[in-house]
Amino acid sequence: MLPTLLLLICAPLCEPTGLILTYSPSWLVDGSPLTLTCVNQLHQRLPAQTQFRFLKNGSPLGRGWAHSSQYQVAAVWSEDSGYYQCEVWTAAPRTIKSKVVRIDIQRMPVRNVTLETQPAGGHVAVGQTLVLACLVGGGSGDISFLWYRGALGLNLETKTQRSLSAKFEIPAVRESDSDQYYCAANNGYGPRLSGLVSVTVTVPASRPVLTLRAPAGQALVGDTVELHCEAQTGSPPILYRFYHDGVTLGNSSAPSGGGVSFNLSLTAEHSGNYSCEADNGLGAQRSEVVPLSVTVPEENRTELTTMVIIEGLFGILGLLTAVLLICCWCKKKTGQPSARDSVRSPPCPPPRESTYLNTTAPEQRQPIYENVNVGRGDEVYSLAYCVQQEWQPAAERLRMPADGLDPSVIYSGVRKVDVEDEDDDYEDAM
């Protein structure tokens, strides 16, 4: 009786388990996958109906009993560290447990912390949303992100999450939000800081005011007037443009803000409406129109009137000259002689008696030039002939005739030709 009772009591304690729990990989960090395997080292095969179960710190994992001897976890974290074991249930029914195994998951410290702004570059307009993104290049587990403003480190926000990045937003920035910002990340190994990032909040230029400054109360021709344009608010640099009746006069930039001036030497044509425009890249603003009346002094007015009259006369003369040239050209084109009036060569006139006074006998005349054109009007035409004179002895040539004419000189008479008679002759010749 007694031996049987001792056997029943000692059997569970003295029976070898025959099960071993293994895990892989052997070195685990935050985010690593984990595989648990229950290995059978019993001297007998387990029945097909055998079921397995895995436990952590005595609590079942997953859905409890299953026919698989493995249990897989997609990612484990440092808080998953603890004591693990497996157990087998057979149809006996009988339950066999493995020895307990300690599994530690290591946490990786954060590194390479940076701060980025959206919009990029740290330039944001008033009223827009500013996003400060804190990024880490590596680390594991839950990470605490902190955002700070200014070199003194005014804490703005703190977020803890299992992620390698986090964002902090300022919904509607103001001009006073321009400053330096940085962030920090910590997963239990101490905070890691980012570098400083400057944020500039830009303000659109307000509607500028145009002021005309003349040396006297009245703007006169020859005076220099100053056009001053200034926007009361607006982030620099600001570009100013000046206009006269909508036409650009010039532009000037204010790198540090404030206003600019544009000097103008007045003439009579500078009377009109003036305006200016301010633009800092966030939208141009135009000022109100300012009229300017330029007064012309009396002496200048007289000179101006004289110049206007002279210019008018020159214009009229030029016009008349152009008209006359056109008329002459038209007359030339329309006044071409017809077949009846065209240029014709007159027939050679019949031989006439020589009119040379120093010859006794008529000689054969050899014409060198002969006028051949007969026109209209009272034109006088002549025929010129060259006559070979006979050689005379020197004694005779030295004698002076009674009529007082020098025998060494050739004399000729010019006869006026009646143009109408010539026209009739030409008509008959035609």
CSV table of C-alpha atoms in Angstrom, one decimal:
chain,number,residue,atom,x,y,z
A,1,MET,CA,0.0,0.0,0.0
A,2,LEU,CA,2.7,2.5,1.0
A,3,PRO,CA,5.0,1.8,-2.0
A,4,THR,CA,2.1,2.4,-4.4
A,5,LEU,CA,1.3,5.7,-2.8
A,6,LEU,CA,4.9,6.9,-3.0
A,7,LEU,CA,5.0,6.0,-6.7
A,8,LEU,CA,1.9,8.0,-7.5
A,9,ILE,CA,3.3,11.0,-5.7
A,10,CYS,CA,6.9,10.9,-7.1
A,11,ALA,CA,6.0,9.9,-10.7
A,12,PRO,CA,5.1,13.4,-11.9
A,13,LEU,CA,8.1,14.9,-10.3
A,14,CYS,CA,10.7,12.3,-11.4
A,15,GLU,CA,9.4,11.9,-15.0
A,16,PRO,CA,11.7,13.7,-17.5
A,17,THR,CA,9.9,16.3,-19.6
A,18,GLY,CA,11.5,15.5,-23.0
A,19,LEU,CA,10.5,19.0,-24.5
A,20,ILE,CA,12.9,21.9,-25.3
A,21,LEU,CA,11.8,25.4,-26.3
A,22,THR,CA,14.1,27.1,-28.9
A,23,TYR,CA,13.8,30.6,-30.5
A,24,SER,CA,15.3,32.4,-33.5
A,25,PRO,CA,17.1,34.6,-34.3
A,26,SER,CA,19.3,34.3,-31.3
A,27,TRP,CA,19.9,38.1,-31.0
A,28,LEU,CA,16.7,40.1,-31.0
A,29,VAL,CA,16.2,43.9,-31.3
A,30,ASP,CA,13.1,46.0,-31.5
A,31,GLY,CA,11.1,45.2,-34.6
A,32,SER,CA,12.8,41.8,-35.2
A,33,PRO,CA,10.6,38.7,-36.1
A,34,LEU,CA,10.5,35.9,-33.5
A,35,THR,CA,10.0,32.1,-34.1
A,36,LEU,CA,9.3,29.8,-31.1
A,37,THR,CA,9.8,26.0,-31.6
A,38,CYS,CA,8.8,23.2,-29.3
A,39,VAL,CA,11.3,20.3,-29.8
A,40,ASN,CA,10.3,16.7,-28.8
A,41,GLN,CA,13.2,14.8,-27.1
A,42,LEU,CA,11.0,12.0,-25.7
A,43,HIS,CA,12.0,8.4,-26.4
A,44,GLN,CA,8.6,7.9,-28.1
A,45,ARG,CA,6.8,9.5,-31.0
A,46,LEU,CA,4.0,11.8,-30.2
A,47,PRO,CA,0.5,10.8,-31.4
A,48,ALA,CA,-0.9,12.6,-34.4
A,49,GLN,CA,-3.6,14.2,-32.2
A,50,THR,CA,-0.9,16.0,-30.1
A,51,GLN,CA,-1.5,19.7,-29.6
A,52,PHE,CA,1.0,22.4,-28.6
A,53,ARG,CA,0.7,25.6,-26.7
A,54,PHE,CA,3.2,28.4,-26.0
A,55,LEU,CA,3.2,30.6,-22.9
A,56,LYS,CA,4.8,33.9,-21.8
A,57,ASN,CA,5.2,34.5,-18.1
A,58,GLY,CA,2.7,31.7,-17.6
A,59,SER,CA,0.1,33.2,-20.0
A,60,PRO,CA,-0.9,31.5,-23.2
A,61,LEU,CA,0.1,33.2,-26.5
A,62,GLY,CA,-2.2,33.5,-29.5
A,63,ARG,CA,-5.3,31.2,-29.6
A,64,GLY,CA,-4.0,28.6,-27.2
A,65,TRP,CA,-3.7,24.9,-28.3
A,66,ALA,CA,-2.8,24.2,-31.9
A,67,HIS,CA,-1.4,21.2,-33.9
A,68,SER,CA,1.8,23.2,-34.9
A,69,SER,CA,5.0,22.9,-33.0
A,70,GLN,CA,6.0,26.5,-34.0
A,71,TYR,CA,4.7,29.9,-33.0
A,72,GLN,CA,5.7,33.0,-35.0
A,73,VAL,CA,5.6,36.7,-34.1
A,74,ALA,CA,6.0,39.2,-36.9
A,75,ALA,CA,7.8,41.8,-34.8
A,76,VAL,CA,8.8,41.9,-31.1
A,77,TRP,CA,9.8,44.9,-29.0
A,78,SER,CA,11.6,45.4,-25.8
A,79,GLU,CA,8.5,45.1,-23.7
A,80,ASP,CA,8.0,41.5,-25.2
A,81,SER,CA,11.1,40.4,-23.2
A,82,GLY,CA,10.2,37.7,-20.6
A,83,TYR,CA,10.0,34.0,-19.7
A,84,TYR,CA,8.7,31.6,-22.4
A,85,GLN,CA,7.9,27.9,-22.4
A,86,CYS,CA,5.8,25.4,-24.4
A,87,GLU,CA,3.6,22.4,-23.5
A,88,VAL,CA,2.2,19.3,-25.1
A,89,TRP,CA,-1.2,17.8,-24.7
A,90,THR,CA,-1.7,14.1,-25.7
A,91,ALA,CA,-4.8,12.0,-25.9
A,92,ALA,CA,-3.9,10.0,-22.8
A,93,PRO,CA,-4.9,12.7,-21.6
A,94,ARG,CA,-1.5,13.9,-20.6
A,95,THR,CA,0.3,17.3,-20.5
A,96,ILE,CA,4.0,17.7,-20.8
A,97,LYS,CA,5.8,21.1,-20.3
A,98,SER,CA,9.2,22.3,-21.4
A,99,LYS,CA,11.6,24.2,-19.3
A,100,VAL,CA,11.3,28.0,-19.0
A,101,VAL,CA,13.5,30.1,-21.3
A,102,ARG,CA,14.4,33.8,-20.8
A,103,ILE,CA,14.2,35.9,-24.0
A,104,ASP,CA,15.4,39.5,-24.1
A,105,ILE,CA,14.7,41.9,-26.9
A,106,GLN,CA,17.3,44.7,-27.2
A,107,ARG,CA,16.3,48.3,-27.9
A,108,MET,CA,18.3,50.4,-30.4
A,109,PRO,CA,19.1,54.0,-29.5
A,110,VAL,CA,17.9,56.7,-31.8
A,111,ARG,CA,20.4,58.4,-34.1
A,112,ASN,CA,20.6,61.1,-36.8
A,113,VAL,CA,17.8,63.3,-35.7
A,114,THR,CA,16.8,66.1,-38.1
A,115,LEU,CA,14.2,68.8,-38.4
A,116,GLU,CA,12.5,69.7,-41.6
A,117,THR,CA,9.9,72.4,-42.4
A,118,GLN,CA,7.0,72.5,-44.7
A,119,PRO,CA,7.0,74.6,-46.8
A,120,ALA,CA,10.6,73.8,-47.5
A,121,GLY,CA,13.3,76.4,-46.8
A,122,GLY,CA,11.5,77.8,-43.7
A,123,HIS,CA,9.7,80.6,-45.6
A,124,VAL,CA,6.0,80.7,-44.9
A,125,ALA,CA,3.5,83.5,-45.5
A,126,VAL,CA,1.3,84.9,-42.7
A,127,GLY,CA,-1.8,82.8,-42.2
A,128,GLN,CA,-0.3,79.6,-43.8
A,129,THR,CA,0.2,76.3,-41.9
A,130,LEU,CA,3.8,75.6,-40.8
A,131,VAL,CA,4.7,71.9,-40.3
A,132,LEU,CA,7.8,70.9,-38.3
A,133,ALA,CA,8.8,67.3,-39.0
A,134,CYS,CA,11.2,65.5,-36.7
A,135,LEU,CA,13.0,62.6,-38.3
A,136,VAL,CA,15.4,59.9,-36.9
A,137,GLY,CA,17.8,57.9,-39.0
A,138,GLY,CA,17.5,54.8,-36.7
A,139,GLY,CA,16.2,53.6,-33.4
A,140,SER,CA,13.7,51.1,-32.0
A,141,GLY,CA,10.8,50.9,-29.6
A,142,ASP,CA,8.6,53.8,-28.6
A,143,ILE,CA,10.3,57.1,-29.3
A,144,SER,CA,9.4,60.4,-27.6
A,145,PHE,CA,9.6,63.4,-29.9
A,146,LEU,CA,9.9,66.9,-28.5
A,147,TRP,CA,9.8,70.3,-30.3
A,148,TYR,CA,11.5,73.4,-29.1
A,149,ARG,CA,11.6,77.1,-30.1
A,150,GLY,CA,14.5,79.5,-29.7
A,151,ALA,CA,18.0,79.0,-28.5
A,152,LEU,CA,16.7,78.7,-24.9
A,153,GLY,CA,14.6,75.7,-25.8
A,154,LEU,CA,10.9,76.6,-25.1
A,155,ASN,CA,9.1,73.3,-25.3
A,156,LEU,CA,6.2,73.4,-27.8
A,157,GLU,CA,5.0,69.8,-28.0
A,158,THR,CA,5.8,66.2,-27.0
A,159,LYS,CA,4.6,63.1,-28.8
A,160,THR,CA,5.5,59.4,-28.0
A,161,GLN,CA,4.9,56.9,-30.8
A,162,ARG,CA,6.5,53.8,-32.3
A,163,SER,CA,7.7,55.5,-35.4
A,164,LEU,CA,10.8,57.0,-36.9
A,165,SER,CA,9.1,60.4,-37.6
A,166,ALA,CA,6.6,62.8,-36.1
A,167,LYS,CA,5.1,66.1,-37.1
A,168,PHE,CA,4.1,69.3,-35.2
A,169,GLU,CA,1.9,71.9,-36.9
A,170,ILE,CA,1.2,75.6,-36.4
A,171,PRO,CA,-2.1,76.1,-38.2
A,172,ALA,CA,-1.9,79.8,-38.9
A,173,VAL,CA,1.5,81.4,-38.4
A,174,ARG,CA,1.9,85.0,-37.4
A,175,GLU,CA,4.8,87.4,-38.0
A,176,SER,CA,5.9,86.8,-34.4
A,177,ASP,CA,6.5,83.1,-35.2
A,178,SER,CA,9.7,83.9,-37.0
A,179,ASP,CA,12.4,82.2,-35.0
A,180,GLN,CA,14.7,79.2,-34.7
A,181,TYR,CA,13.4,75.7,-34.0
A,182,TYR,CA,14.8,72.3,-33.2
A,183,CYS,CA,13.6,68.9,-32.0
A,184,ALA,CA,14.7,65.9,-29.9
A,185,ALA,CA,14.1,62.2,-29.9
A,186,ASN,CA,14.5,59.7,-27.0
A,187,ASN,CA,13.7,56.0,-26.7
A,188,GLY,CA,15.2,55.5,-23.3
A,189,TYR,CA,18.9,55.9,-24.1
A,190,GLY,CA,18.9,59.6,-23.8
A,191,PRO,CA,17.7,62.4,-26.0
A,192,ARG,CA,19.3,63.1,-29.4
A,193,LEU,CA,18.9,66.7,-30.7
A,194,SER,CA,18.5,68.0,-34.2
A,195,GLY,CA,20.2,71.2,-35.6
A,196,LEU,CA,18.6,74.6,-35.5
A,197,VAL,CA,16.3,75.6,-38.3
A,198,SER,CA,15.3,79.2,-39.1
A,199,VAL,CA,11.7,80.0,-39.9
A,200,THR,CA,10.8,83.3,-41.6
A,201,VAL,CA,7.2,84.4,-41.7
A,202,THR,CA,6.8,86.7,-44.7
A,203,VAL,CA,4.2,89.5,-44.8
A,204,PRO,CA,2.7,90.7,-48.1
A,205,ALA,CA,3.3,94.4,-49.0
A,206,SER,CA,0.5,96.7,-48.0
A,207,ARG,CA,-1.0,99.3,-50.4
A,208,PRO,CA,1.7,101.9,-50.9
A,209,VAL,CA,1.2,105.7,-50.5
A,210,LEU,CA,2.6,107.9,-53.3
A,211,THR,CA,3.7,111.5,-52.4
A,212,LEU,CA,4.8,114.1,-54.9
A,213,ARG,CA,7.4,116.6,-53.4
A,214,ALA,CA,8.0,119.7,-55.5
A,215,PRO,CA,10.5,122.5,-54.5
A,216,ALA,CA,7.8,125.1,-54.5
A,217,GLY,CA,4.1,125.0,-54.0
A,218,GLN,CA,3.6,124.9,-57.8
A,219,ALA,CA,5.3,122.5,-60.2
A,220,LEU,CA,7.0,124.5,-63.0
A,221,VAL,CA,8.8,123.4,-66.1
A,222,GLY,CA,12.4,122.8,-65.3
A,223,ASP,CA,11.8,121.9,-61.6
A,224,THR,CA,12.8,118.5,-60.2
A,225,VAL,CA,9.9,116.8,-58.5
A,226,GLU,CA,10.4,113.8,-56.1
A,227,LEU,CA,8.1,110.9,-56.3
A,228,HIS,CA,8.1,109.0,-52.9
A,229,CYS,CA,6.5,105.6,-52.7
A,230,GLU,CA,6.3,103.6,-49.4
A,231,ALA,CA,4.4,100.6,-48.1
A,232,GLN,CA,3.7,100.7,-44.4
A,233,THR,CA,4.0,96.9,-44.0
A,234,GLY,CA,5.7,94.1,-45.9
A,235,SER,CA,8.6,91.8,-45.7
A,236,PRO,CA,11.8,93.0,-47.5
A,237,PRO,CA,13.0,93.3,-50.1
A,238,ILE,CA,10.3,95.3,-51.8
A,239,LEU,CA,10.4,96.4,-55.4
A,240,TYR,CA,8.7,99.7,-56.2
A,241,ARG,CA,7.5,100.8,-59.7
A,242,PHE,CA,6.5,104.3,-60.8
A,243,TYR,CA,3.9,105.0,-63.5
A,244,HIS,CA,2.8,108.1,-65.4
A,245,ASP,CA,-0.6,107.7,-67.1
A,246,GLY,CA,-0.1,103.9,-66.9
A,247,VAL,CA,3.3,104.0,-68.5
A,248,THR,CA,6.3,102.8,-66.5
A,249,LEU,CA,8.8,105.5,-65.5
A,250,GLY,CA,11.2,103.4,-63.6
A,251,ASN,CA,11.7,101.1,-60.6
A,252,SER,CA,13.7,100.9,-57.5
A,253,SER,CA,14.2,98.3,-54.7
A,254,ALA,CA,14.3,98.6,-51.0
A,255,PRO,CA,16.4,95.7,-49.7
A,256,SER,CA,15.7,96.5,-46.0
A,257,GLY,CA,12.1,97.7,-46.4
A,258,GLY,CA,10.7,101.2,-46.2
A,259,GLY,CA,10.1,103.5,-49.1
A,260,VAL,CA,12.0,104.8,-52.2
A,261,SER,CA,12.1,108.0,-54.2
A,262,PHE,CA,12.2,108.7,-57.9
A,263,ASN,CA,13.3,112.2,-59.2
A,264,LEU,CA,11.8,113.6,-62.3
A,265,SER,CA,12.9,116.8,-64.2
A,266,LEU,CA,9.6,118.4,-65.3
A,267,THR,CA,8.6,119.3,-68.8
A,268,ALA,CA,5.2,120.4,-70.1
A,269,GLU,CA,4.5,116.8,-71.1
A,270,HIS,CA,4.8,115.6,-67.5
A,271,SER,CA,1.3,116.8,-66.5
A,272,GLY,CA,-0.9,113.8,-65.8
A,273,ASN,CA,-1.7,111.1,-63.3
A,274,TYR,CA,0.9,109.3,-61.3
A,275,SER,CA,0.9,106.1,-59.3
A,276,CYS,CA,3.3,103.5,-57.8
A,277,GLU,CA,3.3,99.8,-57.1
A,278,ALA,CA,4.9,97.7,-54.3
A,279,ASP,CA,5.8,94.0,-54.7
A,280,ASN,CA,7.7,91.7,-52.5
A,281,GLY,CA,6.8,88.5,-54.3
A,282,LEU,CA,3.6,87.9,-52.4
A,283,GLY,CA,1.4,90.0,-54.6
A,284,ALA,CA,1.7,93.5,-56.0
A,285,GLN,CA,-0.2,96.4,-54.5
A,286,ARG,CA,-1.0,99.7,-56.5
A,287,SER,CA,-1.3,103.1,-54.9
A,288,GLU,CA,-4.0,105.6,-55.5
A,289,VAL,CA,-3.6,108.0,-58.5
A,290,VAL,CA,-2.1,111.4,-57.7
A,291,PRO,CA,-2.6,114.1,-60.4
A,292,LEU,CA,0.2,116.6,-61.3
A,293,SER,CA,-0.2,119.8,-63.2
A,294,VAL,CA,3.0,121.3,-64.6
A,295,THR,CA,2.9,125.1,-65.1
A,296,VAL,CA,4.7,126.7,-68.1
A,297,PRO,CA,6.3,130.1,-67.3
A,298,GLU,CA,5.4,133.1,-69.6
A,299,GLU,CA,8.8,133.3,-71.3
A,300,ASN,CA,8.9,129.5,-71.7
A,301,ARG,CA,5.3,129.7,-73.0
A,302,THR,CA,6.4,132.2,-75.7
A,303,GLU,CA,9.3,130.1,-76.7
A,304,LEU,CA,7.1,127.0,-76.7
A,305,THR,CA,4.5,128.8,-78.9
A,306,THR,CA,7.3,129.9,-81.3
A,307,MET,CA,8.6,126.4,-81.4
A,308,VAL,CA,5.1,125.0,-82.1
A,309,ILE,CA,4.6,127.6,-84.9
A,310,ILE,CA,8.0,126.8,-86.4
A,311,GLU,CA,7.3,123.1,-86.2
A,312,GLY,CA,3.9,123.7,-87.8
A,313,LEU,CA,5.4,125.7,-90.7
A,314,PHE,CA,8.0,123.1,-91.3
A,315,GLY,CA,5.3,120.5,-91.4
A,316,ILE,CA,3.2,122.6,-93.9
A,317,LEU,CA,6.3,123.2,-96.1
A,318,GLY,CA,7.1,119.5,-96.0
A,319,LEU,CA,3.6,118.7,-97.0
A,320,LEU,CA,3.5,121.2,-99.8
A,321,THR,CA,6.9,119.9,-101.1
A,322,ALA,CA,5.5,116.5,-101.1
A,323,VAL,CA,2.4,117.6,-103.0
A,324,LEU,CA,4.4,119.5,-105.6
A,325,LEU,CA,6.7,116.5,-106.2
A,326,ILE,CA,3.7,114.3,-106.6
A,327,CYS,CA,2.1,116.8,-109.0
A,328,CYS,CA,5.3,117.1,-111.1
A,329,TRP,CA,5.5,113.3,-111.2
A,330,CYS,CA,1.9,113.0,-112.3
A,331,LYS,CA,2.3,115.7,-114.9
A,332,LYS,CA,5.4,114.0,-116.3
A,333,LYS,CA,3.5,110.7,-116.4
A,334,THR,CA,0.4,112.2,-118.0
A,335,GLY,CA,2.2,114.8,-120.1
A,336,GLN,CA,4.1,112.4,-122.3
A,337,PRO,CA,3.9,113.6,-125.9
A,338,SER,CA,1.6,111.6,-128.2
A,339,ALA,CA,2.5,110.2,-131.5
A,340,ARG,CA,1.8,113.7,-132.9
A,341,ASP,CA,3.8,115.5,-130.2
A,342,SER,CA,6.5,113.0,-129.7
A,343,VAL,CA,10.1,114.0,-130.3
A,344,ARG,CA,10.9,114.0,-133.9
A,345,SER,CA,13.9,114.9,-136.0
A,346,PRO,CA,13.3,117.6,-138.5
A,347,PRO,CA,14.3,117.0,-142.0
A,348,CYS,CA,17.4,118.6,-143.2
A,349,PRO,CA,16.6,122.1,-144.5
A,350,PRO,CA,17.3,122.9,-148.1
A,351,PRO,CA,20.7,124.4,-148.8
A,352,ARG,CA,20.7,128.1,-148.3
A,353,GLU,CA,23.0,130.7,-149.4
A,354,SER,CA,26.0,131.1,-147.2
A,355,THR,CA,25.7,133.8,-144.7
A,356,TYR,CA,29.4,133.8,-144.0
A,357,LEU,CA,30.6,137.3,-144.6
A,358,ASN,CA,34.3,136.7,-145.3
A,359,THR,CA,33.9,134.3,-148.1
A,360,THR,CA,33.2,135.1,-151.7
A,361,ALA,CA,31.9,131.8,-152.8
A,362,PRO,CA,29.5,129.5,-151.1
A,363,GLU,CA,31.2,126.4,-149.7
A,364,GLN,CA,29.8,123.0,-149.0
A,365,ARG,CA,28.6,123.1,-145.4
A,366,GLN,CA,29.5,120.2,-143.1
A,367,PRO,CA,27.2,120.2,-140.1
A,368,ILE,CA,28.8,119.2,-136.8
A,369,TYR,CA,25.7,119.7,-134.6
A,370,GLU,CA,22.1,119.7,-135.6
A,371,ASN,CA,19.1,120.4,-133.4
A,372,VAL,CA,16.6,117.6,-134.0
A,373,ASN,CA,13.9,118.2,-131.3
A,374,VAL,CA,10.9,120.3,-131.9
A,375,GLY,CA,8.8,121.0,-128.8
A,376,ARG,CA,6.0,123.2,-127.8
A,377,GLY,CA,6.0,126.9,-126.9
A,378,ASP,CA,8.3,129.6,-128.1
A,379,GLU,CA,11.5,127.6,-128.2
A,380,VAL,CA,14.0,128.8,-130.9
A,381,TYR,CA,16.0,126.1,-132.7
A,382,SER,CA,19.1,126.7,-134.9
A,383,LEU,CA,21.3,124.7,-137.1
A,384,ALA,CA,25.1,125.2,-136.9
A,385,TYR,CA,27.4,124.3,-139.7
A,386,CYS,CA,31.2,124.4,-140.0
A,387,VAL,CA,32.6,125.7,-143.3
A,388,GLN,CA,36.1,125.0,-144.6
A,389,GLN,CA,37.4,128.4,-145.6
A,390,GLU,CA,39.8,128.7,-148.6
A,391,TRP,CA,43.4,129.5,-147.9
A,392,GLN,CA,44.3,133.0,-148.8
A,393,PRO,CA,47.7,134.6,-149.1
A,394,ALA,CA,48.9,136.4,-146.1
A,395,ALA,CA,49.0,139.7,-147.9
A,396,GLU,CA,45.3,139.5,-148.7
A,397,ARG,CA,44.5,138.4,-145.2
A,398,LEU,CA,46.3,141.4,-143.8
A,399,ARG,CA,44.2,143.8,-145.8
A,400,MET,CA,41.2,145.0,-144.0
A,401,PRO,CA,38.0,145.1,-146.1
A,402,ALA,CA,36.2,148.3,-146.5
A,403,ASP,CA,33.3,147.1,-144.4
A,404,GLY,CA,35.6,146.8,-141.4
A,405,LEU,CA,35.4,143.0,-140.8
A,406,ASP,CA,38.4,140.9,-140.0
A,407,PRO,CA,38.9,138.4,-142.7
A,408,SER,CA,40.5,135.9,-140.2
A,409,VAL,CA,37.3,135.7,-138.2
A,410,ILE,CA,34.3,133.6,-139.2
A,411,TYR,CA,31.0,135.4,-138.8
A,412,SER,CA,27.6,133.8,-139.0
A,413,GLY,CA,24.0,134.9,-138.6
A,414,VAL,CA,21.4,133.2,-136.6
A,415,ARG,CA,17.9,133.0,-138.0
A,416,LYS,CA,14.9,132.5,-135.8
A,417,VAL,CA,12.8,129.7,-137.0
A,418,ASP,CA,9.1,129.9,-136.9
A,419,VAL,CA,8.1,126.9,-134.8
A,420,GLU,CA,4.7,126.6,-136.4
A,421,ASP,CA,6.2,126.5,-139.8
A,422,GLU,CA,8.6,123.9,-138.7
A,423,ASP,CA,5.8,121.9,-137.2
A,424,ASP,CA,4.0,122.1,-140.6
A,425,ASP,CA,7.2,120.9,-142.3
A,426,TYR,CA,7.5,118.1,-139.9
A,427,GLU,CA,3.9,117.2,-140.4
A,428,ASP,CA,4.5,117.1,-144.2
A,429,ALA,CA,7.6,115.0,-143.6
A,430,MET,CA,5.7,112.6,-141.5
